[in-house]
PDB file of C-alpha atoms and ligand atoms in Angstrom:
ATOM      1  CA  UNK A 137       4.041  -6.548   6.857  1.00 29.00           C
ATOM      2  CA  UNK A 138       7.456  -4.951   6.570  1.00 30.00           C
ATOM      3  CA  UNK A 139       8.060  -6.003   3.018  1.00 32.00           C
ATOM      4  CA  UNK A 140       4.689  -4.298   2.165  1.00 34.00           C
ATOM      5  CA  UNK A 141       5.596  -1.251   3.859  1.00 37.00           C
ATOM      6  CA  UNK A 142       8.927  -1.008   2.030  1.00 37.00           C
ATOM      7  CA  UNK A 143       7.036  -1.685  -1.195  1.00 41.00           C
ATOM      8  CA  UNK A 144       4.865   1.370  -0.362  1.00 46.00           C
ATOM      9  CA  UNK A 145       8.008   3.416   0.409  1.00 44.00           C
ATOM     10  CA  UNK A 146       9.761   2.525  -2.645  1.00 44.00           C
ATOM     11  CA  UNK A 147       7.229   4.282  -4.800  1.00 47.00           C
ATOM     12  CA  UNK A 148       7.686   7.661  -3.370  1.00 48.00           C
ATOM     13  CA  UNK A 149      10.663   9.215  -5.297  1.00 48.00           C
ATOM     14  CA  UNK A 150      10.680  12.126  -2.768  1.00 49.00           C
ATOM     15  CA  UNK A 151      14.303  12.661  -1.737  1.00 52.00           C
ATOM     16  CA  UNK A 152      15.686  14.188  -4.966  1.00 57.00           C
ATOM     17  CA  UNK A 153      12.751  16.433  -5.308  1.00 56.00           C
ATOM     18  CA  UNK A 154      13.050  18.307  -2.013  1.00 58.00           C
ATOM     19  CA  UNK A 155      16.232  20.541  -1.613  1.00 62.00           C
ATOM     20  CA  UNK A 156      16.053  21.310   1.920  1.00 72.00           C
ATOM     21  CA  UNK A 157      13.603  20.245   4.554  1.00 87.00           C
ATOM     22  CA  UNK A 158      10.343  18.279   4.860  1.00 91.00           C
ATOM     23  CA  UNK A 159       7.885  19.552   7.424  1.00 96.00           C
ATOM     24  CA  UNK A 160       4.585  17.724   8.446  1.00 97.00           C
ATOM     25  CA  UNK A 161       1.609  19.394   9.942  1.00 97.00           C
ATOM     26  CA  UNK A 162      -0.472  16.940  12.104  1.00 97.00           C
ATOM     27  CA  UNK A 163      -3.680  17.584  13.905  1.00 95.00           C
ATOM     28  CA  UNK A 164      -7.328  16.771  14.406  1.00 95.00           C
ATOM     29  CA  UNK A 165      -9.933  17.386  11.539  1.00 94.00           C
ATOM     30  CA  UNK A 166     -10.790  20.958  11.565  1.00 92.00           C
ATOM     31  CA  UNK A 167      -7.933  21.623  13.709  1.00 92.00           C
ATOM     32  CA  UNK A 168      -6.508  24.277  11.674  1.00 92.00           C
ATOM     33  CA  UNK A 169      -3.833  22.436   9.616  1.00 96.00           C
ATOM     34  CA  UNK A 170      -4.860  24.011   6.297  1.00 94.00           C
ATOM     35  CA  UNK A 171      -5.170  27.584   7.874  1.00 92.00           C
ATOM     36  CA  UNK A 172      -1.784  27.570   9.578  1.00 95.00           C
ATOM     37  CA  UNK A 173      -0.439  26.147   6.449  1.00 96.00           C
ATOM     38  CA  UNK A 174      -1.649  28.985   4.293  1.00 94.00           C
ATOM     39  CA  UNK A 175      -0.274  31.492   6.899  1.00 94.00           C
ATOM     40  CA  UNK A 176       3.049  29.753   6.718  1.00 95.00           C
ATOM     41  CA  UNK A 177       3.183  30.031   2.996  1.00 95.00           C
ATOM     42  CA  UNK A 178       2.234  33.842   2.963  1.00 94.00           C
ATOM     43  CA  UNK A 179       4.872  34.586   5.516  1.00 93.00           C
ATOM     44  CA  UNK A 180       7.776  32.353   4.865  1.00 92.00           C
ATOM     45  CA  UNK A 181       9.483  31.810   1.370  1.00 89.00           C
ATOM     46  CA  UNK A 182      10.326  28.555  -0.156  1.00 90.00           C
ATOM     47  CA  UNK A 183       7.409  26.264   1.083  1.00 93.00           C
ATOM     48  CA  UNK A 184       5.240  24.288  -1.128  1.00 93.00           C
ATOM     49  CA  UNK A 185       2.096  22.986   0.475  1.00 94.00           C
ATOM     50  CA  UNK A 186       0.618  19.522  -0.353  1.00 95.00           C
ATOM     51  CA  UNK A 187      -2.696  18.765   1.152  1.00 96.00           C
ATOM     52  CA  UNK A 188      -3.891  15.161   0.586  1.00 96.00           C
ATOM     53  CA  UNK A 189      -7.629  16.200   1.521  1.00 95.00           C
ATOM     54  CA  UNK A 190      -7.513  19.166  -1.215  1.00 93.00           C
ATOM     55  CA  UNK A 191      -6.102  16.886  -3.702  1.00 94.00           C
ATOM     56  CA  UNK A 192      -8.818  14.270  -3.051  1.00 95.00           C
ATOM     57  CA  UNK A 193     -11.600  16.816  -3.182  1.00 92.00           C
ATOM     58  CA  UNK A 194     -10.340  17.928  -6.647  1.00 91.00           C
ATOM     59  CA  UNK A 195     -10.493  14.368  -7.764  1.00 93.00           C
ATOM     60  CA  UNK A 196     -14.014  14.060  -6.409  1.00 93.00           C
ATOM     61  CA  UNK A 197     -15.111  17.181  -8.127  1.00 89.00           C
ATOM     62  CA  UNK A 198     -13.439  15.994 -11.461  1.00 93.00           C
ATOM     63  CA  UNK A 199     -15.345  12.596 -11.140  1.00 95.00           C
ATOM     64  CA  UNK A 200     -12.088  10.801 -11.584  1.00 96.00           C
ATOM     65  CA  UNK A 201     -11.813   7.097 -10.737  1.00 94.00           C
ATOM     66  CA  UNK A 202      -9.879   7.921  -7.650  1.00 94.00           C
ATOM     67  CA  UNK A 203     -12.512  10.718  -6.817  1.00 96.00           C
ATOM     68  CA  UNK A 204     -15.449   8.149  -7.236  1.00 96.00           C
ATOM     69  CA  UNK A 205     -13.492   5.619  -4.863  1.00 95.00           C
ATOM     70  CA  UNK A 206     -12.853   8.652  -2.325  1.00 96.00           C
ATOM     71  CA  UNK A 207     -16.261  10.238  -2.239  1.00 95.00           C
ATOM     72  CA  UNK A 208     -18.076   7.751   0.038  1.00 95.00           C
ATOM     73  CA  UNK A 209     -14.982   6.999   2.237  1.00 96.00           C
ATOM     74  CA  UNK A 210     -14.544  10.654   2.737  1.00 95.00           C
ATOM     75  CA  UNK A 211     -18.184  11.437   3.593  1.00 92.00           C
ATOM     76  CA  UNK A 212     -18.398   8.477   6.025  1.00 92.00           C
ATOM     77  CA  UNK A 213     -15.069   9.872   7.825  1.00 93.00           C
ATOM     78  CA  UNK A 214     -12.933   6.821   7.091  1.00 94.00           C
ATOM     79  CA  UNK A 215      -9.415   6.683   5.445  1.00 97.00           C
ATOM     80  CA  UNK A 216      -8.363   5.766   1.874  1.00 97.00           C
ATOM     81  CA  UNK A 217      -6.161   2.809   1.464  1.00 97.00           C
ATOM     82  CA  UNK A 218      -2.492   3.298   2.324  1.00 96.00           C
ATOM     83  CA  UNK A 219      -1.113   2.326  -1.122  1.00 94.00           C
ATOM     84  CA  UNK A 220      -3.487   4.599  -2.921  1.00 94.00           C
ATOM     85  CA  UNK A 221      -2.366   7.636  -0.701  1.00 95.00           C
ATOM     86  CA  UNK A 222       1.236   6.680  -1.114  1.00 91.00           C
ATOM     87  CA  UNK A 223       0.851   6.760  -5.000  1.00 89.00           C
ATOM     88  CA  UNK A 224      -1.072  10.097  -4.883  1.00 92.00           C
ATOM     89  CA  UNK A 225       1.451  11.907  -2.686  1.00 91.00           C
ATOM     90  CA  UNK A 226       4.237  10.535  -4.791  1.00 85.00           C
ATOM     91  CA  UNK A 227       2.603  11.590  -8.106  1.00 85.00           C
ATOM     92  CA  UNK A 228       2.204  15.137  -6.580  1.00 87.00           C
ATOM     93  CA  UNK A 229       5.603  15.550  -5.609  1.00 83.00           C
ATOM     94  CA  UNK A 230       7.042  14.146  -8.894  1.00 81.00           C
ATOM     95  CA  UNK A 231       4.725  16.581 -10.825  1.00 84.00           C
ATOM     96  CA  UNK A 232       6.127  19.659  -9.011  1.00 84.00           C
ATOM     97  CA  UNK A 233       7.500  22.012 -11.610  1.00 83.00           C
ATOM     98  CA  UNK A 234      10.807  22.534  -9.859  1.00 81.00           C
ATOM     99  CA  UNK A 235      12.107  21.185  -6.354  1.00 79.00           C
ATOM    100  CA  UNK A 236      10.828  23.200  -3.546  1.00 83.00           C
ATOM    101  CA  UNK A 237      13.088  24.426  -0.781  1.00 88.00           C
ATOM    102  CA  UNK A 238      10.699  23.220   1.851  1.00 92.00           C
ATOM    103  CA  UNK A 239       8.043  20.767   1.520  1.00 92.00           C
ATOM    104  CA  UNK A 240       4.891  20.963   3.820  1.00 96.00           C
ATOM    105  CA  UNK A 241       2.821  17.927   4.023  1.00 96.00           C
ATOM    106  CA  UNK A 242      -0.609  18.246   5.426  1.00 97.00           C
ATOM    107  CA  UNK A 243      -2.802  15.054   5.852  1.00 97.00           C
ATOM    108  CA  UNK A 244      -0.072  12.795   4.937  1.00 97.00           C
ATOM    109  CA  UNK A 245       1.038  10.540   6.629  1.00 97.00           C
ATOM    110  CA  UNK A 246      -2.121   9.662   8.494  1.00 97.00           C
ATOM    111  CA  UNK A 247      -1.286   6.078   9.653  1.00 97.00           C
ATOM    112  CA  UNK A 248       1.938   4.247  10.746  1.00 97.00           C
ATOM    113  CA  UNK A 249       2.339   2.465   7.370  1.00 96.00           C
ATOM    114  CA  UNK A 250       2.232   5.720   5.672  1.00 96.00           C
ATOM    115  CA  UNK A 251       4.686   7.264   8.092  1.00 96.00           C
ATOM    116  CA  UNK A 252       7.031   4.375   7.561  1.00 93.00           C
ATOM    117  CA  UNK A 253       6.738   4.642   3.767  1.00 92.00           C
ATOM    118  CA  UNK A 254       7.581   8.157   3.914  1.00 90.00           C
ATOM    119  CA  UNK A 255      10.666   7.582   6.233  1.00 87.00           C
ATOM    120  CA  UNK A 256      11.959   4.957   3.705  1.00 81.00           C
ATOM    121  CA  UNK A 257      12.769   7.601   1.299  1.00 74.00           C
ATOM    122  CA  UNK A 258      12.943  11.017   2.810  1.00 78.00           C
ATOM    123  CA  UNK A 259      13.910  12.348   6.128  1.00 84.00           C
ATOM    124  CA  UNK A 260      11.176  14.287   7.991  1.00 93.00           C
ATOM    125  CA  UNK A 261      12.974  16.890   9.856  1.00 93.00           C
ATOM    126  CA  UNK A 262      10.029  18.651  11.554  1.00 96.00           C
ATOM    127  CA  UNK A 263       6.586  17.804  12.726  1.00 98.00           C
ATOM    128  CA  UNK A 264       4.231  20.675  13.668  1.00 97.00           C
ATOM    129  CA  UNK A 265       1.405  19.149  15.830  1.00 97.00           C
ATOM    130  CA  UNK A 266      -1.674  21.279  16.639  1.00 95.00           C
ATOM    131  CA  UNK A 267      -3.847  20.627  19.500  1.00 90.00           C
ATOM    132  CA  UNK A 268      -7.294  22.133  19.659  1.00 89.00           C
ATOM    133  CA  UNK A 269     -10.284  20.997  21.972  1.00 87.00           C
ATOM    134  CA  UNK A 270     -12.967  18.822  20.270  1.00 87.00           C
ATOM    135  CA  UNK A 271     -15.629  21.147  21.324  1.00 84.00           C
ATOM    136  CA  UNK A 272     -14.020  23.967  19.142  1.00 88.00           C
ATOM    137  CA  UNK A 273     -13.689  21.629  16.103  1.00 91.00           C
ATOM    138  CA  UNK A 274     -17.375  20.604  15.934  1.00 87.00           C
ATOM    139  CA  UNK A 275     -18.336  24.276  16.042  1.00 87.00           C
ATOM    140  CA  UNK A 276     -15.724  25.369  13.483  1.00 89.00           C
ATOM    141  CA  UNK A 277     -16.411  22.730  10.784  1.00 92.00           C
ATOM    142  CA  UNK A 278     -20.129  23.408  10.807  1.00 89.00           C
ATOM    143  CA  UNK A 279     -19.120  27.165   9.887  1.00 91.00           C
ATOM    144  CA  UNK A 280     -16.662  26.303   7.349  1.00 92.00           C
ATOM    145  CA  UNK A 281     -17.203  27.110   3.615  1.00 94.00           C
ATOM    146  CA  UNK A 282     -15.222  26.597   0.579  1.00 93.00           C
ATOM    147  CA  UNK A 283     -14.587  28.126  -2.906  1.00 93.00           C
ATOM    148  CA  UNK A 284     -15.167  25.106  -5.099  1.00 89.00           C
ATOM    149  CA  UNK A 285     -12.369  25.583  -7.796  1.00 87.00           C
ATOM    150  CA  UNK A 286      -9.675  27.082  -5.407  1.00 88.00           C
ATOM    151  CA  UNK A 287     -10.518  25.370  -2.062  1.00 88.00           C
ATOM    152  CA  UNK A 288      -9.898  28.680  -0.156  1.00 91.00           C
ATOM    153  CA  UNK A 289     -11.466  28.435   3.208  1.00 92.00           C
ATOM    154  CA  UNK A 290     -14.066  30.772   4.734  1.00 95.00           C
ATOM    155  CA  UNK A 291     -15.750  30.823   7.977  1.00 93.00           C
ATOM    156  CA  UNK A 292     -18.509  33.292   8.711  1.00 91.00           C
ATOM    157  CA  UNK A 293     -17.215  33.716  12.322  1.00 87.00           C
ATOM    158  CA  UNK A 294     -13.493  33.867  11.639  1.00 88.00           C
ATOM    159  CA  UNK A 295     -12.816  34.648   7.908  1.00 90.00           C
ATOM    160  CA  UNK A 296     -15.900  35.490   6.298  1.00 95.00           C
ATOM    161  CA  UNK A 297     -16.168  36.492   2.400  1.00 97.00           C
ATOM    162  CA  UNK A 298     -16.739  40.101   1.396  1.00 97.00           C
ATOM    163  CA  UNK A 299     -19.876  39.140  -0.221  1.00 97.00           C
ATOM    164  CA  UNK A 300     -22.139  36.652   1.682  1.00 96.00           C
ATOM    165  CA  UNK A 301     -21.870  33.120  -0.163  1.00 96.00           C
ATOM    166  CA  UNK A 302     -19.526  34.270  -2.708  1.00 97.00           C
ATOM    167  CA  UNK A 303     -15.639  33.554  -3.127  1.00 97.00           C
ATOM    168  CA  UNK A 304     -13.568  36.834  -2.886  1.00 97.00           C
ATOM    169  CA  UNK A 305     -11.367  35.620  -5.709  1.00 97.00           C
ATOM    170  CA  UNK A 306     -13.736  34.000  -8.138  1.00 96.00           C
ATOM    171  CA  UNK A 307     -17.065  35.159  -7.348  1.00 97.00           C
ATOM    172  CA  UNK A 308     -18.332  31.427  -7.315  1.00 97.00           C
ATOM    173  CA  UNK A 309     -20.871  30.211  -4.793  1.00 97.00           C
ATOM    174  CA  UNK A 310     -19.349  28.867  -1.903  1.00 96.00           C
ATOM    175  CA  UNK A 311     -19.959  25.358  -0.992  1.00 94.00           C
ATOM    176  CA  UNK A 312     -19.936  23.039   2.213  1.00 92.00           C
ATOM    177  CA  UNK A 313     -17.641  19.960   2.544  1.00 91.00           C
ATOM    178  CA  UNK A 314     -20.015  16.734   2.489  1.00 89.00           C
ATOM    179  CA  UNK A 315     -17.707  15.516   5.704  1.00 92.00           C
ATOM    180  CA  UNK A 316     -18.393  18.536   7.598  1.00 92.00           C
ATOM    181  CA  UNK A 317     -21.718  17.208   8.803  1.00 87.00           C
ATOM    182  CA  UNK A 318     -21.728  16.646  12.511  1.00 87.00           C
ATOM    183  CA  UNK A 319     -21.966  12.829  12.300  1.00 88.00           C
ATOM    184  CA  UNK A 320     -19.148  12.691  10.006  1.00 92.00           C
ATOM    185  CA  UNK A 321     -16.901  15.092  12.004  1.00 92.00           C
ATOM    186  CA  UNK A 322     -17.522  12.734  15.208  1.00 92.00           C
ATOM    187  CA  UNK A 323     -16.548   9.894  12.952  1.00 93.00           C
ATOM    188  CA  UNK A 324     -13.463  11.673  11.619  1.00 94.00           C
ATOM    189  CA  UNK A 325     -12.433  12.399  15.334  1.00 95.00           C
ATOM    190  CA  UNK A 326     -12.851   8.808  16.049  1.00 95.00           C
ATOM    191  CA  UNK A 327     -10.675   7.706  13.166  1.00 95.00           C
ATOM    192  CA  UNK A 328      -8.018  10.260  14.041  1.00 96.00           C
ATOM    193  CA  UNK A 329      -7.816   9.060  17.788  1.00 95.00           C
ATOM    194  CA  UNK A 330      -7.465   5.342  16.434  1.00 96.00           C
ATOM    195  CA  UNK A 331      -5.133   5.844  13.287  1.00 95.00           C
ATOM    196  CA  UNK A 332      -3.399   9.273  13.481  1.00 96.00           C
ATOM    197  CA  UNK A 333      -2.944  10.155  17.001  1.00 94.00           C
ATOM    198  CA  UNK A 334      -0.205   7.400  17.557  1.00 95.00           C
ATOM    199  CA  UNK A 335       1.978   9.426  14.968  1.00 97.00           C
ATOM    200  CA  UNK A 336       2.541  12.164  17.586  1.00 97.00           C
ATOM    201  CA  UNK A 337       4.214   9.349  19.695  1.00 97.00           C
ATOM    202  CA  UNK A 338       6.216   8.076  16.909  1.00 97.00           C
ATOM    203  CA  UNK A 339       7.660  11.461  15.935  1.00 97.00           C
ATOM    204  CA  UNK A 340       7.800  12.519  19.648  1.00 97.00           C
ATOM    205  CA  UNK A 341      10.184   9.709  20.222  1.00 97.00           C
ATOM    206  CA  UNK A 342      12.492  10.757  17.196  1.00 96.00           C
ATOM    207  CA  UNK A 343      12.592  14.110  18.823  1.00 96.00           C
ATOM    208  CA  UNK A 344      11.198  16.034  15.917  1.00 97.00           C
ATOM    209  CA  UNK A 345       7.703  16.886  16.984  1.00 97.00           C
ATOM    210  CA  UNK A 346       6.876  20.556  18.016  1.00 97.00           C
ATOM    211  CA  UNK A 347       3.360  20.725  19.841  1.00 96.00           C
ATOM    212  CA  UNK A 348       1.341  23.891  19.613  1.00 95.00           C
ATOM    213  CA  UNK A 349      -1.718  24.450  21.461  1.00 90.00           C
ATOM    214  CA  UNK A 350      -4.465  27.043  21.813  1.00 85.00           C
ATOM    215  CA  UNK A 351      -8.164  27.791  20.830  1.00 79.00           C
ATOM    216  CA  UNK A 352      -7.538  29.829  17.789  1.00 83.00           C
ATOM    217  CA  UNK A 353      -5.260  29.662  14.722  1.00 84.00           C
ATOM    218  CA  UNK A 354      -4.104  33.316  15.339  1.00 87.00           C
ATOM    219  CA  UNK A 355      -2.692  32.549  18.789  1.00 89.00           C
ATOM    220  CA  UNK A 356      -1.191  29.210  17.445  1.00 92.00           C
ATOM    221  CA  UNK A 357       0.302  30.799  14.525  1.00 93.00           C
ATOM    222  CA  UNK A 358       2.220  33.320  16.520  1.00 93.00           C
ATOM    223  CA  UNK A 359       3.746  30.355  18.299  1.00 94.00           C
ATOM    224  CA  UNK A 360       4.561  28.691  15.128  1.00 94.00           C
ATOM    225  CA  UNK A 361       6.176  31.698  13.679  1.00 93.00           C
ATOM    226  CA  UNK A 362       8.378  32.148  16.648  1.00 93.00           C
ATOM    227  CA  UNK A 363       9.442  28.681  16.466  1.00 93.00           C
ATOM    228  CA  UNK A 364      10.020  28.685  12.562  1.00 91.00           C
ATOM    229  CA  UNK A 365      12.151  31.805  12.981  1.00 89.00           C
ATOM    230  CA  UNK A 366      14.253  30.475  15.685  1.00 85.00           C
ATOM    231  CA  UNK A 367      15.399  27.124  14.328  1.00 79.00           C
TER     232      UNK A 367
HETATM  233  P1  AP5 B 693      -8.394  16.505   5.019  1.00 89.46           P
HETATM  234  O1  AP5 B 693      -8.986  17.576   4.094  1.00 89.46           O
HETATM  235  O2  AP5 B 693      -6.886  16.410   5.497  1.00 89.46           O
HETATM  236  O3  AP5 B 693      -9.345  16.736   6.527  1.00 89.46           O
HETATM  237  P2  AP5 B 693      -8.926  16.905   8.045  1.00 89.46           P
HETATM  238  O4  AP5 B 693      -7.849  16.307   8.574  1.00 89.46           O
HETATM  239  O5  AP5 B 693     -10.197  16.148   8.446  1.00 89.46           O
HETATM  240  O6  AP5 B 693      -8.724  18.083   8.239  1.00 89.46           O
HETATM  241  P3  AP5 B 693      -9.549  19.310   7.633  1.00 89.46           P
HETATM  242  O7  AP5 B 693      -8.887  19.880   6.261  1.00 89.46           O
HETATM  243  O8  AP5 B 693     -11.181  19.099   7.853  1.00 89.46           O
HETATM  244  O9  AP5 B 693      -9.263  20.636   8.764  1.00 89.46           O
HETATM  245  P4  AP5 B 693      -7.911  21.373   8.983  1.00 89.46           P
HETATM  246  O10 AP5 B 693      -7.030  20.741  10.094  1.00 89.46           O
HETATM  247  O11 AP5 B 693      -7.091  21.696   7.564  1.00 89.46           O
HETATM  248  O12 AP5 B 693      -8.582  22.730   9.395  1.00 89.46           O
HETATM  249  P5  AP5 B 693      -8.742  24.148   8.771  1.00 89.46           P
HETATM  250  O13 AP5 B 693      -7.628  25.038   8.545  1.00 89.46           O
HETATM  251  O14 AP5 B 693      -9.796  23.909   7.394  1.00 89.46           O
HETATM  252  O15 AP5 B 693      -8.923  14.896   4.561  1.00 89.46           O
HETATM  253  C1  AP5 B 693     -10.126  14.864   4.300  1.00 89.46           C
HETATM  254  C2  AP5 B 693     -10.479  13.175   4.106  1.00 89.46           C
HETATM  255  O16 AP5 B 693      -9.603  12.833   3.000  1.00 89.46           O
HETATM  256  C3  AP5 B 693     -10.026  12.423   5.369  1.00 89.46           C
HETATM  257  O17 AP5 B 693     -11.164  12.469   6.262  1.00 89.46           O
HETATM  258  C4  AP5 B 693      -9.748  11.041   4.555  1.00 89.46           C
HETATM  259  O18 AP5 B 693     -11.092  10.319   4.185  1.00 89.46           O
HETATM  260  C5  AP5 B 693      -9.134  11.354   3.296  1.00 89.46           C
HETATM  261  N1  AP5 B 693      -7.710  11.607   3.316  1.00 89.46           N
HETATM  262  C6  AP5 B 693      -6.830  12.601   3.330  1.00 89.46           C
HETATM  263  N2  AP5 B 693      -5.483  12.268   3.528  1.00 89.46           N
HETATM  264  C7  AP5 B 693      -5.683  10.799   3.910  1.00 89.46           C
HETATM  265  C8  AP5 B 693      -4.495  10.103   3.977  1.00 89.46           C
HETATM  266  N3  AP5 B 693      -3.241  10.368   4.080  1.00 89.46           N
HETATM  267  N4  AP5 B 693      -4.713   8.601   4.154  1.00 89.46           N
HETATM  268  C9  AP5 B 693      -6.175   8.139   3.949  1.00 89.46           C
HETATM  269  N5  AP5 B 693      -7.202   8.997   3.807  1.00 89.46           N
HETATM  270  C10 AP5 B 693      -6.811  10.387   3.646  1.00 89.46           C
HETATM  271  O19 AP5 B 693      -9.903  24.724   9.943  1.00 89.46           O
HETATM  272  C11 AP5 B 693     -11.039  24.409  10.133  1.00 89.46           C
HETATM  273  C12 AP5 B 693     -12.000  25.512  10.228  1.00 89.46           C
HETATM  274  O20 AP5 B 693     -11.621  26.363  11.507  1.00 89.46           O
HETATM  275  C13 AP5 B 693     -12.099  26.448   9.172  1.00 89.46           C
HETATM  276  O21 AP5 B 693     -13.535  26.672   9.078  1.00 89.46           O
HETATM  277  C14 AP5 B 693     -11.329  27.615   9.583  1.00 89.46           C
HETATM  278  O22 AP5 B 693     -11.774  28.917   8.799  1.00 89.46           O
HETATM  279  C15 AP5 B 693     -11.531  27.721  11.112  1.00 89.46           C
HETATM  280  N6  AP5 B 693     -10.741  28.384  11.733  1.00 89.46           N
HETATM  281  C16 AP5 B 693      -9.378  28.364  11.661  1.00 89.46           C
HETATM  282  N7  AP5 B 693      -8.773  29.214  12.561  1.00 89.46           N
HETATM  283  C17 AP5 B 693      -9.667  29.718  13.430  1.00 89.46           C
HETATM  284  C18 AP5 B 693      -9.874  30.716  14.300  1.00 89.46           C
HETATM  285  N8  AP5 B 693      -8.725  31.424  14.809  1.00 89.46           N
HETATM  286  N9  AP5 B 693     -11.069  30.916  14.702  1.00 89.46           N
HETATM  287  C19 AP5 B 693     -12.172  30.495  14.203  1.00 89.46           C
HETATM  288  N10 AP5 B 693     -12.221  29.652  13.234  1.00 89.46           N
HETATM  289  C20 AP5 B 693     -11.081  29.279  12.792  1.00 89.46           C
HETATM  290 MG1   MG B 694      -7.361  20.836   5.686  1.00 89.46          MG
END
């Protein structure tokens, strides 16, 4: 087990590619990780955001080999294999045009082996953990629409597009994620409890986890900003 984890970790050439701090954003599916990440990027300089879910959705759209493998797993609410995800994150970071000041990882790590693999090569300084009630999540995900080419997220109750059904930036027809069907969302919440929730204890014991709760991303983001500006 340990050697296979080391083998995973050895594939991530992160340390030299991040100049300052590595932040993780953890939380349930539909819990606002993407929304809060975009707000951090818009208000704080030097962050580069890598969302493994966004990368996988791009691969699915392209019909690549990874995308074909990912499609069914994502739709059913399961997780892709750890070694594939470690390779994917590794490639994304090494292909950044220049080393970011801060790296914000969203959706990775999602299992203990992924967390240990990451630790083996780059120190994680800060973990932003979002806590939203499950009842809010099921409601939100059914209302979530995306721009197919940019992954910009809209919600008719929270951030509606200017023209119904069209992306503000590209004018394309908005689409819904296949894994936002209620049965898929419930399975993703189960997978989260089983595989990802333990990461909260792991980072909490290291003393680097900062928890933020609330029912809306606006309320949570005010708390995140206060904390980001204060440390
Ligand atoms: P991923 O894309 O990471 O999905 P997720 O963790 O399930 O999270 P989401 O992207 O669904 O939600 P979010 O927390 O970003 O919330 P958002 O800001 O959109 O991964 C997808 C799949 O890929 C996984 O299931 C797995 O199969 C695979 N995968 C990815 N990484 C992997 C890994 N490391 N290992 C293995 N497999 C992996 O917000 C949600 C909604 O709320 C939006 O509609 C938004 O508009 C709305 N909203 C936000 N704020 C408010 C507000 N204040 N009021 C009302 N609505 C609001
Ligand atoms: Mg997301």
